Amino acid sequence: MTHGGKRALRRGTLLTATAIFAVASLAACSGGGTGGNGDSGGGSADDLEAALEAGGEITYWSWTPSAEAQVAAFEEAYPNVTVNYVNAGTNTEEYTRLQNALLAGSGAPDVVQIEYYAFPQFALSESLVDLSQYGFADLEDDYSPGTWGAVDFDGAIYGLPQDSGPMALFYNQTVFDEYGIEVPATWDEYIEAARTLNEADPSKFMTADTGDAGFTTSMIWQAGGQPFQTTDGTNVTIDLQDEGSQLFADTWGTMLDEGLLADIPSWTDEWFAGLGDGTIASLVIGAWMPGVLESSVPDAAGDWRVAPIPTYDGTPVTAENGGGGQAVTTQSENPALAAAFLKWLNNDPESLQIFAESGGFPSTTAQLSDPAFVDQESEYFGGQAINQVLTEASSTVREGWQYLPFQVYANSVFGDTVGQSYQSQSDLNGGLQAWQDQLVSYGNDQGFTVNQ
């Protein structure tokens, strides 16, 4: 499972690596380099079967709970192949190691876990193998549109989706019933519900948010914003004051201004305690959350339910929040074997079942339409068939979203800009503008052509 924004950033190391990597990225995008060992020639779908038969050894970096079991199952199915699994750290920690290896010219794995928001940074720098040469473009219909769009760069396929995070509303039914709160269908109703709850009991809040880059970009996405646009890898447009960005900032800013957001940082012990005792009555978050609640908030079993994310006008639409997949790096000495493993990892029924059993929410259309998955009742969620809601959400992800080619850096400075608006309970639009100013300056300093 890949969840963006869950751990403190190791900022000094990350920013240095990202800054250097951005320069290398720009050079690669502008110069059209050879792309390294893994991208030096053509390939075909037949090469994957031949590579599996020939066997060999590859290295796989991942932090997902299912990785070891998947590797074991793959090696049992293909005894001629050895997969060296390495947990290289979660998200930013792994990305720093990967960036350093790519800059050094050695030390990168054959296959690597990458969250969707970080894909552009590595794909556009020609650090990943274009898998379309192995027929991966033909797999598009196997995945939900929102996740496929994260690995498809104008026909160049730089990975395969693993999990997905279409956003939904997770809410504490016990708290809602106690205070007579109806499940909100719109954001206006959500704000009114937040007022009702907090006025009745000031110790309780509809949700908690102290500022999170992944949540903010997902909410802007759902609101119809397209603040980040990249063409030709080097021409970037940043507009965090577009209509969708302002719509989110004005709406969520009401919650912030009125003190309706619990000042409890996400993923802390206090946050989990609040989810368990009713202090935090709802979450707007990705579809991978059920497994987290079951494992981290066991005492609240039976209290929670899932509903569609509130919308602005009643039209069903959502966004992705978290999730990721795997890619083959251009340092791979055996890209065909690496690609074959990657395809098995995210397309083979046995592997997909292992991943689902670990709590991951699927990205494959076969799983998302399987009645055994869709109609499965959850004891934790009071017997609700929550996947009916979540799979429907996967089909209503708004299209057209892009991340920056330096989104890893962008997320790392979110706290210094938008985060300050949370701290001072000031206008979120001002925070978004400060974030934009810093990103424009950074992008231009690294040699990108940044428009705003």
GROMACS .gro file of C-alpha atoms in nm:
model
  452
    1MET     CA    1   0.000   0.000   0.000
    2THR     CA    2   0.140   0.344  -0.082
    3HIS     CA    3   0.016   0.642   0.105
    4GLY     CA    4   0.155   0.985   0.028
    5GLY     CA    5   0.246   1.232   0.300
    6LYS     CA    6   0.257   0.997   0.596
    7ARG     CA    7   0.603   1.049   0.728
    8ALA     CA    8   0.816   1.345   0.812
    9LEU     CA    9   1.041   1.447   0.524
   10ARG     CA   10   1.415   1.419   0.565
   11ARG     CA   11   1.442   1.762   0.415
   12GLY     CA   12   1.811   1.839   0.403
   13THR     CA   13   1.907   1.524   0.219
   14LEU     CA   14   1.597   1.520   0.005
   15LEU     CA   15   1.619   1.879  -0.113
   16THR     CA   16   1.985   1.849  -0.206
   17ALA     CA   17   1.926   1.530  -0.400
   18THR     CA   18   1.615   1.669  -0.567
   19ALA     CA   19   1.785   1.992  -0.671
   20ILE     CA   20   2.075   1.807  -0.832
   21PHE     CA   21   1.839   1.555  -0.988
   22ALA     CA   22   1.624   1.829  -1.137
   23VAL     CA   23   1.922   1.964  -1.329
   24ALA     CA   24   2.000   1.614  -1.453
   25SER     CA   25   1.633   1.570  -1.540
   26LEU     CA   26   1.629   1.884  -1.751
   27ALA     CA   27   1.946   1.785  -1.933
   28ALA     CA   28   1.800   1.443  -2.013
   29CYS     CA   29   1.468   1.585  -2.130
   30SER     CA   30   1.633   1.849  -2.345
   31GLY     CA   31   1.907   1.633  -2.489
   32GLY     CA   32   1.713   1.316  -2.555
   33GLY     CA   33   1.983   1.093  -2.404
   34THR     CA   34   2.018   0.724  -2.465
   35GLY     CA   35   1.841   0.635  -2.141
   36GLY     CA   36   2.107   0.394  -2.010
   37ASN     CA   37   2.142   0.019  -2.037
   38GLY     CA   38   1.772  -0.054  -2.001
   39ASP     CA   39   1.657   0.176  -2.280
   40SER     CA   40   1.922   0.123  -2.544
   41GLY     CA   41   1.721  -0.090  -2.782
   42GLY     CA   42   1.387  -0.221  -2.887
   43GLY     CA   43   1.191  -0.506  -2.741
   44SER     CA   44   0.872  -0.704  -2.777
   45ALA     CA   45   0.619  -0.892  -2.572
   46ASP     CA   46   0.791  -1.216  -2.677
   47ASP     CA   47   1.106  -1.097  -2.502
   48LEU     CA   48   0.929  -1.124  -2.167
   49GLU     CA   49   0.858  -1.496  -2.204
   50ALA     CA   50   1.210  -1.556  -2.333
   51ALA     CA   51   1.355  -1.369  -2.037
   52LEU     CA   52   1.152  -1.574  -1.790
   53GLU     CA   53   1.266  -1.895  -1.952
   54ALA     CA   54   1.631  -1.787  -1.950
   55GLY     CA   55   1.606  -1.674  -1.588
   56GLY     CA   56   1.846  -1.450  -1.405
   57GLU     CA   57   1.868  -1.221  -1.105
   58ILE     CA   58   1.704  -0.885  -1.044
   59THR     CA   59   1.663  -0.646  -0.750
   60TYR     CA   60   1.328  -0.504  -0.637
   61TRP     CA   61   1.282  -0.206  -0.405
   62SER     CA   62   0.945  -0.176  -0.233
   63TRP     CA   63   0.793  -0.096   0.104
   64THR     CA   64   0.452  -0.258   0.053
   65PRO     CA   65   0.333  -0.514   0.310
   66SER     CA   66   0.274  -0.772   0.036
   67ALA     CA   67   0.616  -0.747  -0.132
   68GLU     CA   68   0.788  -1.043   0.035
   69ALA     CA   69   0.494  -1.277  -0.020
   70GLN     CA   70   0.464  -1.170  -0.383
   71VAL     CA   71   0.835  -1.226  -0.445
   72ALA     CA   72   0.813  -1.573  -0.290
   73ALA     CA   73   0.515  -1.664  -0.507
   74PHE     CA   74   0.688  -1.536  -0.820
   75GLU     CA   75   1.006  -1.733  -0.749
   76GLU     CA   76   0.799  -2.046  -0.693
   77ALA     CA   77   0.630  -1.996  -1.031
   78TYR     CA   78   0.961  -1.910  -1.202
   79PRO     CA   79   1.240  -2.098  -1.022
   80ASN     CA   80   1.499  -1.980  -1.275
   81VAL     CA   81   1.459  -1.622  -1.152
   82THR     CA   82   1.596  -1.477  -0.829
   83VAL     CA   83   1.440  -1.154  -0.703
   84ASN     CA   84   1.640  -0.975  -0.437
   85TYR     CA   85   1.382  -0.782  -0.236
   86VAL     CA   86   1.504  -0.469  -0.057
   87ASN     CA   87   1.297  -0.242   0.164
   88ALA     CA   88   1.478   0.079   0.078
   89GLY     CA   89   1.256   0.295   0.298
   90THR     CA   90   0.917   0.453   0.253
   91ASN     CA   91   0.846   0.714  -0.017
   92THR     CA   92   1.085   1.009   0.033
   93GLU     CA   93   1.355   0.797   0.194
   94GLU     CA   94   1.350   0.558  -0.100
   95TYR     CA   95   1.336   0.840  -0.355
   96THR     CA   96   1.647   1.000  -0.209
   97ARG     CA   97   1.837   0.671  -0.239
   98LEU     CA   98   1.707   0.621  -0.591
   99GLN     CA   99   1.801   0.972  -0.699
  100ASN     CA  100   2.150   0.932  -0.560
  101ALA     CA  101   2.194   0.599  -0.739
  102LEU     CA  102   2.072   0.742  -1.068
  103LEU     CA  103   2.308   1.037  -1.038
  104ALA     CA  104   2.598   0.809  -0.952
  105GLY     CA  105   2.526   0.587  -1.250
  106SER     CA  106   2.502   0.269  -1.046
  107GLY     CA  107   2.322   0.117  -0.750
  108ALA     CA  108   1.962   0.155  -0.869
  109PRO     CA  109   1.733  -0.150  -0.857
  110ASP     CA  110   1.588  -0.321  -1.161
  111VAL     CA  111   1.230  -0.266  -1.039
  112VAL     CA  112   1.127   0.009  -0.800
  113GLN     CA  113   0.814   0.117  -0.613
  114ILE     CA  114   0.704   0.472  -0.702
  115GLU     CA  115   0.399   0.666  -0.589
  116TYR     CA  116   0.193   0.829  -0.861
  117TYR     CA  117   0.289   1.183  -0.760
  118ALA     CA  118   0.660   1.099  -0.799
  119PHE     CA  119   0.635   0.924  -1.137
  120PRO     CA  120   0.682   1.242  -1.347
  121GLN     CA  121   1.008   1.329  -1.173
  122PHE     CA  122   1.165   0.997  -1.269
  123ALA     CA  123   0.985   0.935  -1.598
  124LEU     CA  124   1.059   1.272  -1.754
  125SER     CA  125   1.429   1.246  -1.664
  126GLU     CA  126   1.453   0.928  -1.873
  127SER     CA  127   1.543   0.728  -1.564
  128LEU     CA  128   1.271   0.471  -1.632
  129VAL     CA  129   1.233   0.226  -1.917
  130ASP     CA  130   0.948   0.290  -2.162
  131LEU     CA  131   0.760  -0.038  -2.129
  132SER     CA  132   0.550   0.016  -2.441
  133GLN     CA  133   0.827  -0.168  -2.629
  134TYR     CA  134   0.711  -0.482  -2.446
  135GLY     CA  135   0.347  -0.434  -2.538
  136PHE     CA  136   0.246  -0.273  -2.209
  137ALA     CA  137   0.033  -0.011  -2.387
  138ASP     CA  138  -0.208  -0.294  -2.467
  139LEU     CA  139  -0.276  -0.334  -2.094
  140GLU     CA  140  -0.458   0.000  -2.061
  141ASP     CA  141  -0.802  -0.154  -2.035
  142ASP     CA  142  -0.683  -0.371  -1.747
  143TYR     CA  143  -0.660  -0.068  -1.516
  144SER     CA  144  -0.881   0.211  -1.393
  145PRO     CA  145  -0.842   0.535  -1.593
  146GLY     CA  146  -0.715   0.737  -1.298
  147THR     CA  147  -0.427   0.503  -1.224
  148TRP     CA  148  -0.337   0.436  -1.587
  149GLY     CA  149  -0.308   0.808  -1.649
  150ALA     CA  150  -0.039   0.825  -1.382
  151VAL     CA  151   0.198   0.592  -1.571
  152ASP     CA  152   0.110   0.684  -1.931
  153PHE     CA  153   0.308   0.982  -2.061
  154ASP     CA  154   0.174   1.050  -2.410
  155GLY     CA  155   0.195   0.683  -2.503
  156ALA     CA  156   0.520   0.610  -2.323
  157ILE     CA  157   0.437   0.363  -2.044
  158TYR     CA  158   0.675   0.402  -1.753
  159GLY     CA  159   0.522   0.156  -1.509
  160LEU     CA  160   0.213  -0.037  -1.412
  161PRO     CA  161  -0.034   0.069  -1.144
  162GLN     CA  162  -0.054  -0.141  -0.829
  163ASP     CA  163  -0.297   0.013  -0.584
  164SER     CA  164  -0.531   0.307  -0.613
  165GLY     CA  165  -0.681   0.562  -0.382
  166PRO     CA  166  -1.007   0.704  -0.514
  167MET     CA  167  -1.127   0.937  -0.241
  168ALA     CA  168  -1.436   0.868  -0.033
  169LEU     CA  169  -1.591   0.985   0.293
  170PHE     CA  170  -1.515   0.763   0.591
  171TYR     CA  171  -1.740   0.856   0.882
  172ASN     CA  172  -1.818   0.742   1.235
  173GLN     CA  173  -2.183   0.632   1.221
  174THR     CA  174  -2.206   0.614   1.600
  175VAL     CA  175  -2.106   0.980   1.635
  176PHE     CA  176  -2.330   1.087   1.348
  177ASP     CA  177  -2.629   0.909   1.506
  178GLU     CA  178  -2.559   1.054   1.851
  179TYR     CA  179  -2.566   1.411   1.719
  180GLY     CA  180  -2.834   1.366   1.452
  181ILE     CA  181  -2.599   1.426   1.160
  182GLU     CA  182  -2.700   1.313   0.813
  183VAL     CA  183  -2.431   1.191   0.576
  184PRO     CA  184  -2.338   1.502   0.373
  185ALA     CA  185  -2.361   1.482  -0.005
  186THR     CA  186  -2.216   1.827  -0.076
  187TRP     CA  187  -1.936   2.033   0.074
  188ASP     CA  188  -2.187   2.291   0.197
  189GLU     CA  189  -2.364   2.012   0.386
  190TYR     CA  190  -2.030   1.890   0.518
  191ILE     CA  191  -1.948   2.232   0.662
  192GLU     CA  192  -2.293   2.256   0.822
  193ALA     CA  193  -2.247   1.912   0.975
  194ALA     CA  194  -1.909   2.021   1.111
  195ARG     CA  195  -2.072   2.324   1.273
  196THR     CA  196  -2.350   2.115   1.423
  197LEU     CA  197  -2.107   1.867   1.575
  198ASN     CA  198  -1.863   2.122   1.714
  199GLU     CA  199  -2.137   2.341   1.858
  200ALA     CA  200  -2.293   2.043   2.033
  201ASP     CA  201  -1.959   1.920   2.168
  202PRO     CA  202  -1.655   2.148   2.123
  203SER     CA  203  -1.425   1.853   2.190
  204LYS     CA  204  -1.542   1.682   1.870
  205PHE     CA  205  -1.457   1.774   1.512
  206MET     CA  206  -1.580   1.660   1.174
  207THR     CA  207  -1.220   1.599   1.068
  208ALA     CA  208  -0.858   1.687   1.136
  209ASP     CA  209  -0.619   1.866   0.904
  210THR     CA  210  -0.302   2.055   0.989
  211GLY     CA  211  -0.190   2.083   0.629
  212ASP     CA  212  -0.089   1.798   0.400
  213ALA     CA  213   0.037   1.833   0.043
  214GLY     CA  214  -0.111   1.506  -0.080
  215PHE     CA  215  -0.454   1.584   0.063
  216THR     CA  216  -0.450   1.939  -0.074
  217THR     CA  217  -0.355   1.841  -0.427
  218SER     CA  218  -0.617   1.565  -0.428
  219MET     CA  219  -0.885   1.807  -0.310
  220ILE     CA  220  -0.787   2.062  -0.575
  221TRP     CA  221  -0.805   1.777  -0.828
  222GLN     CA  222  -1.156   1.689  -0.715
  223ALA     CA  223  -1.259   2.056  -0.735
  224GLY     CA  224  -1.159   2.067  -1.101
  225GLY     CA  225  -0.827   2.245  -1.059
  226GLN     CA  226  -0.536   2.180  -1.292
  227PRO     CA  227  -0.262   2.389  -1.130
  228PHE     CA  228   0.029   2.188  -1.270
  229GLN     CA  229   0.081   2.138  -1.642
  230THR     CA  230   0.397   2.013  -1.813
  231THR     CA  231   0.471   1.991  -2.185
  232ASP     CA  232   0.788   1.857  -2.347
  233GLY     CA  233   0.925   1.778  -2.003
  234THR     CA  234   1.072   2.125  -1.954
  235ASN     CA  235   0.786   2.371  -2.004
  236VAL     CA  236   0.587   2.395  -1.683
  237THR     CA  237   0.282   2.600  -1.595
  238ILE     CA  238   0.192   2.654  -1.229
  239ASP     CA  239  -0.136   2.822  -1.140
  240LEU     CA  240  -0.248   2.755  -0.785
  241GLN     CA  241  -0.501   3.032  -0.823
  242ASP     CA  242  -0.701   2.864  -1.098
  243GLU     CA  243  -1.073   2.816  -1.051
  244GLY     CA  244  -1.052   2.472  -0.892
  245SER     CA  245  -0.771   2.570  -0.656
  246GLN     CA  246  -0.964   2.872  -0.535
  247LEU     CA  247  -1.283   2.669  -0.501
  248PHE     CA  248  -1.109   2.426  -0.268
  249ALA     CA  249  -0.926   2.701  -0.078
  250ASP     CA  250  -1.242   2.902  -0.021
  251THR     CA  251  -1.445   2.597   0.086
  252TRP     CA  252  -1.187   2.433   0.311
  253GLY     CA  253  -1.078   2.777   0.430
  254THR     CA  254  -1.421   2.816   0.589
  255MET     CA  255  -1.350   2.506   0.800
  256LEU     CA  256  -1.011   2.646   0.896
  257ASP     CA  257  -1.135   2.998   0.969
  258GLU     CA  258  -1.420   2.877   1.192
  259GLY     CA  259  -1.198   2.640   1.390
  260LEU     CA  260  -1.382   2.332   1.262
  261LEU     CA  261  -1.064   2.133   1.195
  262ALA     CA  262  -0.905   1.941   1.479
  263ASP     CA  263  -0.546   2.056   1.528
  264ILE     CA  264  -0.416   1.700   1.532
  265PRO     CA  265  -0.142   1.598   1.285
  266SER     CA  266  -0.227   1.296   1.073
  267TRP     CA  267  -0.066   0.958   1.138
  268THR     CA  268   0.025   1.042   1.498
  269ASP     CA  269  -0.080   0.844   1.804
  270GLU     CA  270  -0.316   1.128   1.894
  271TRP     CA  271  -0.476   1.109   1.551
  272PHE     CA  272  -0.539   0.736   1.575
  273ALA     CA  273  -0.675   0.784   1.926
  274GLY     CA  274  -0.911   1.052   1.796
  275LEU     CA  275  -1.038   0.819   1.527
  276GLY     CA  276  -1.106   0.561   1.793
  277ASP     CA  277  -1.282   0.772   2.055
  278GLY     CA  278  -1.497   0.989   1.825
  279THR     CA  279  -1.294   1.309   1.855
  280ILE     CA  280  -1.246   1.291   1.478
  281ALA     CA  281  -1.578   1.198   1.321
  282SER     CA  282  -1.483   1.160   0.956
  283LEU     CA  283  -1.201   1.143   0.705
  284VAL     CA  284  -1.188   1.234   0.337
  285ILE     CA  285  -0.919   0.997   0.217
  286GLY     CA  286  -0.816   0.727  -0.030
  287ALA     CA  287  -0.979   0.386  -0.067
  288TRP     CA  288  -0.681   0.213   0.094
  289MET     CA  289  -0.791   0.345   0.437
  290PRO     CA  290  -1.005   0.048   0.553
  291GLY     CA  291  -0.704  -0.170   0.621
  292VAL     CA  292  -0.540   0.110   0.817
  293LEU     CA  293  -0.847   0.159   1.035
  294GLU     CA  294  -0.884  -0.213   1.100
  295SER     CA  295  -0.521  -0.254   1.205
  296SER     CA  296  -0.465   0.078   1.385
  297VAL     CA  297  -0.809   0.156   1.534
  298PRO     CA  298  -0.944  -0.189   1.626
  299ASP     CA  299  -1.156  -0.065   1.916
  300ALA     CA  300  -1.377   0.133   1.676
  301ALA     CA  301  -1.491  -0.178   1.491
  302GLY     CA  302  -1.857  -0.143   1.398
  303ASP     CA  303  -1.858   0.236   1.425
  304TRP     CA  304  -1.729   0.338   1.084
  305ARG     CA  305  -1.900   0.351   0.745
  306VAL     CA  306  -1.810   0.470   0.394
  307ALA     CA  307  -1.996   0.708   0.162
  308PRO     CA  308  -1.915   0.891  -0.160
  309ILE     CA  309  -1.700   1.200  -0.120
  310PRO     CA  310  -1.906   1.521  -0.095
  311THR     CA  311  -1.913   1.726  -0.414
  312TYR     CA  312  -1.968   2.089  -0.499
  313ASP     CA  313  -2.280   2.052  -0.715
  314GLY     CA  314  -2.404   1.699  -0.651
  315THR     CA  315  -2.237   1.551  -0.961
  316PRO     CA  316  -2.036   1.243  -0.861
  317VAL     CA  317  -1.665   1.316  -0.904
  318THR     CA  318  -1.358   1.233  -0.702
  319ALA     CA  319  -0.979   1.224  -0.722
  320GLU     CA  320  -0.697   0.987  -0.640
  321ASN     CA  321  -0.525   1.018  -0.303
  322GLY     CA  322  -0.211   0.810  -0.264
  323GLY     CA  323  -0.138   0.491  -0.446
  324GLY     CA  324   0.141   0.395  -0.678
  325GLY     CA  325   0.300   0.125  -0.886
  326GLN     CA  326   0.634  -0.007  -1.004
  327ALA     CA  327   0.876   0.084  -1.281
  328VAL     CA  328   1.191  -0.056  -1.441
  329THR     CA  329   1.495   0.169  -1.409
  330THR     CA  330   1.729   0.235  -1.699
  331GLN     CA  331   2.018   0.096  -1.494
  332SER     CA  332   1.870  -0.252  -1.520
  333GLU     CA  333   2.106  -0.494  -1.694
  334ASN     CA  334   1.811  -0.717  -1.781
  335PRO     CA  335   1.514  -0.490  -1.853
  336ALA     CA  336   1.312  -0.763  -2.022
  337LEU     CA  337   1.329  -0.986  -1.713
  338ALA     CA  338   1.254  -0.688  -1.490
  339ALA     CA  339   0.955  -0.598  -1.706
  340ALA     CA  340   0.831  -0.957  -1.695
  341PHE     CA  341   0.844  -0.954  -1.316
  342LEU     CA  342   0.669  -0.617  -1.305
  343LYS     CA  343   0.393  -0.743  -1.534
  344TRP     CA  344   0.342  -1.051  -1.316
  345LEU     CA  345   0.343  -0.834  -1.005
  346ASN     CA  346   0.057  -0.613  -1.118
  347ASN     CA  347  -0.131  -0.831  -1.364
  348ASP     CA  348  -0.114  -1.193  -1.249
  349PRO     CA  349  -0.419  -1.314  -1.052
  350GLU     CA  350  -0.208  -1.483  -0.783
  351SER     CA  351  -0.007  -1.169  -0.719
  352LEU     CA  352  -0.317  -0.950  -0.719
  353GLN     CA  353  -0.482  -1.179  -0.464
  354ILE     CA  354  -0.179  -1.158  -0.234
  355PHE     CA  355  -0.187  -0.781  -0.260
  356ALA     CA  356  -0.561  -0.764  -0.188
  357GLU     CA  357  -0.522  -0.985   0.119
  358SER     CA  358  -0.261  -0.743   0.255
  359GLY     CA  359  -0.520  -0.463   0.253
  360GLY     CA  360  -0.435  -0.293  -0.074
  361PHE     CA  361  -0.713  -0.142  -0.284
  362PRO     CA  362  -0.684  -0.264  -0.645
  363SER     CA  363  -0.633  -0.071  -0.964
  364THR     CA  364  -0.723  -0.353  -1.204
  365THR     CA  365  -1.063  -0.347  -1.367
  366ALA     CA  366  -1.101  -0.723  -1.321
  367GLN     CA  367  -1.079  -0.693  -0.943
  368LEU     CA  368  -1.283  -0.374  -0.932
  369SER     CA  369  -1.568  -0.553  -1.114
  370ASP     CA  370  -1.541  -0.890  -0.938
  371PRO     CA  371  -1.860  -0.950  -0.734
  372ALA     CA  372  -1.659  -1.143  -0.476
  373PHE     CA  373  -1.464  -0.822  -0.410
  374VAL     CA  374  -1.732  -0.561  -0.473
  375ASP     CA  375  -2.004  -0.724  -0.262
  376GLN     CA  376  -1.784  -0.843   0.022
  377GLU     CA  377  -1.927  -0.731   0.356
  378SER     CA  378  -1.693  -0.581   0.613
  379GLU     CA  379  -1.742  -0.673   0.975
  380TYR     CA  380  -1.534  -0.373   1.083
  381PHE     CA  381  -1.767  -0.141   0.893
  382GLY     CA  382  -2.081  -0.284   1.050
  383GLY     CA  383  -2.146  -0.533   0.772
  384GLN     CA  384  -2.145  -0.267   0.499
  385ALA     CA  385  -2.029  -0.374   0.153
  386ILE     CA  386  -1.786  -0.082   0.144
  387ASN     CA  387  -1.624  -0.183  -0.184
  388GLN     CA  388  -1.948  -0.102  -0.364
  389VAL     CA  389  -1.886   0.261  -0.271
  390LEU     CA  390  -1.512   0.250  -0.331
  391THR     CA  391  -1.522   0.078  -0.668
  392GLU     CA  392  -1.784   0.326  -0.785
  393ALA     CA  393  -1.551   0.604  -0.676
  394SER     CA  394  -1.273   0.459  -0.893
  395SER     CA  395  -1.495   0.514  -1.198
  396THR     CA  396  -1.561   0.882  -1.118
  397VAL     CA  397  -1.203   1.010  -1.085
  398ARG     CA  398  -1.175   1.340  -1.267
  399GLU     CA  399  -0.952   1.316  -1.574
  400GLY     CA  400  -0.672   1.548  -1.682
  401TRP     CA  401  -0.469   1.582  -1.361
  402GLN     CA  402  -0.091   1.626  -1.379
  403TYR     CA  403   0.182   1.647  -1.117
  404LEU     CA  404   0.496   1.856  -1.146
  405PRO     CA  405   0.821   1.704  -1.275
  406PHE     CA  406   0.958   1.812  -0.935
  407GLN     CA  407   0.657   1.719  -0.721
  408VAL     CA  408   0.875   1.547  -0.460
  409TYR     CA  409   1.040   1.883  -0.393
  410ALA     CA  410   0.705   2.062  -0.411
  411ASN     CA  411   0.556   1.844  -0.139
  412SER     CA  412   0.862   1.894   0.079
  413VAL     CA  413   0.812   2.273   0.098
  414PHE     CA  414   0.435   2.262   0.142
  415GLY     CA  415   0.466   2.306   0.518
  416ASP     CA  416   0.670   2.624   0.476
  417THR     CA  417   0.404   2.784   0.257
  418VAL     CA  418   0.048   2.651   0.273
  419GLY     CA  419   0.126   2.497   0.610
  420GLN     CA  420   0.178   2.844   0.752
  421SER     CA  421  -0.182   2.933   0.662
  422TYR     CA  422  -0.296   2.643   0.876
  423GLN     CA  423  -0.076   2.753   1.162
  424SER     CA  424  -0.210   3.109   1.155
  425GLN     CA  425  -0.566   3.018   1.045
  426SER     CA  426  -0.528   3.260   0.757
  427ASP     CA  427  -0.648   3.257   0.396
  428LEU     CA  428  -0.551   2.934   0.222
  429ASN     CA  429  -0.535   3.121  -0.109
  430GLY     CA  430  -0.246   3.319   0.033
  431GLY     CA  431  -0.072   2.998   0.129
  432LEU     CA  432  -0.125   2.852  -0.217
  433GLN     CA  433   0.016   3.168  -0.374
  434ALA     CA  434   0.323   3.145  -0.150
  435TRP     CA  435   0.365   2.780  -0.254
  436GLN     CA  436   0.335   2.881  -0.619
  437ASP     CA  437   0.595   3.156  -0.582
  438GLN     CA  438   0.843   2.915  -0.428
  439LEU     CA  439   0.781   2.650  -0.692
  440VAL     CA  440   0.815   2.898  -0.979
  441SER     CA  441   1.144   3.025  -0.837
  442TYR     CA  442   1.275   2.674  -0.782
  443GLY     CA  443   1.172   2.552  -1.127
  444ASN     CA  444   1.336   2.845  -1.302
  445ASP     CA  445   1.650   2.803  -1.093
  446GLN     CA  446   1.673   2.442  -1.209
  447GLY     CA  447   1.644   2.536  -1.575
  448PHE     CA  448   1.277   2.464  -1.639
  449THR     CA  449   1.072   2.719  -1.826
  450VAL     CA  450   0.800   2.800  -1.573
  451ASN     CA  451   0.489   2.996  -1.664
  452GLN     CA  452   0.224   3.118  -1.422
   0.00000   0.00000   0.00000
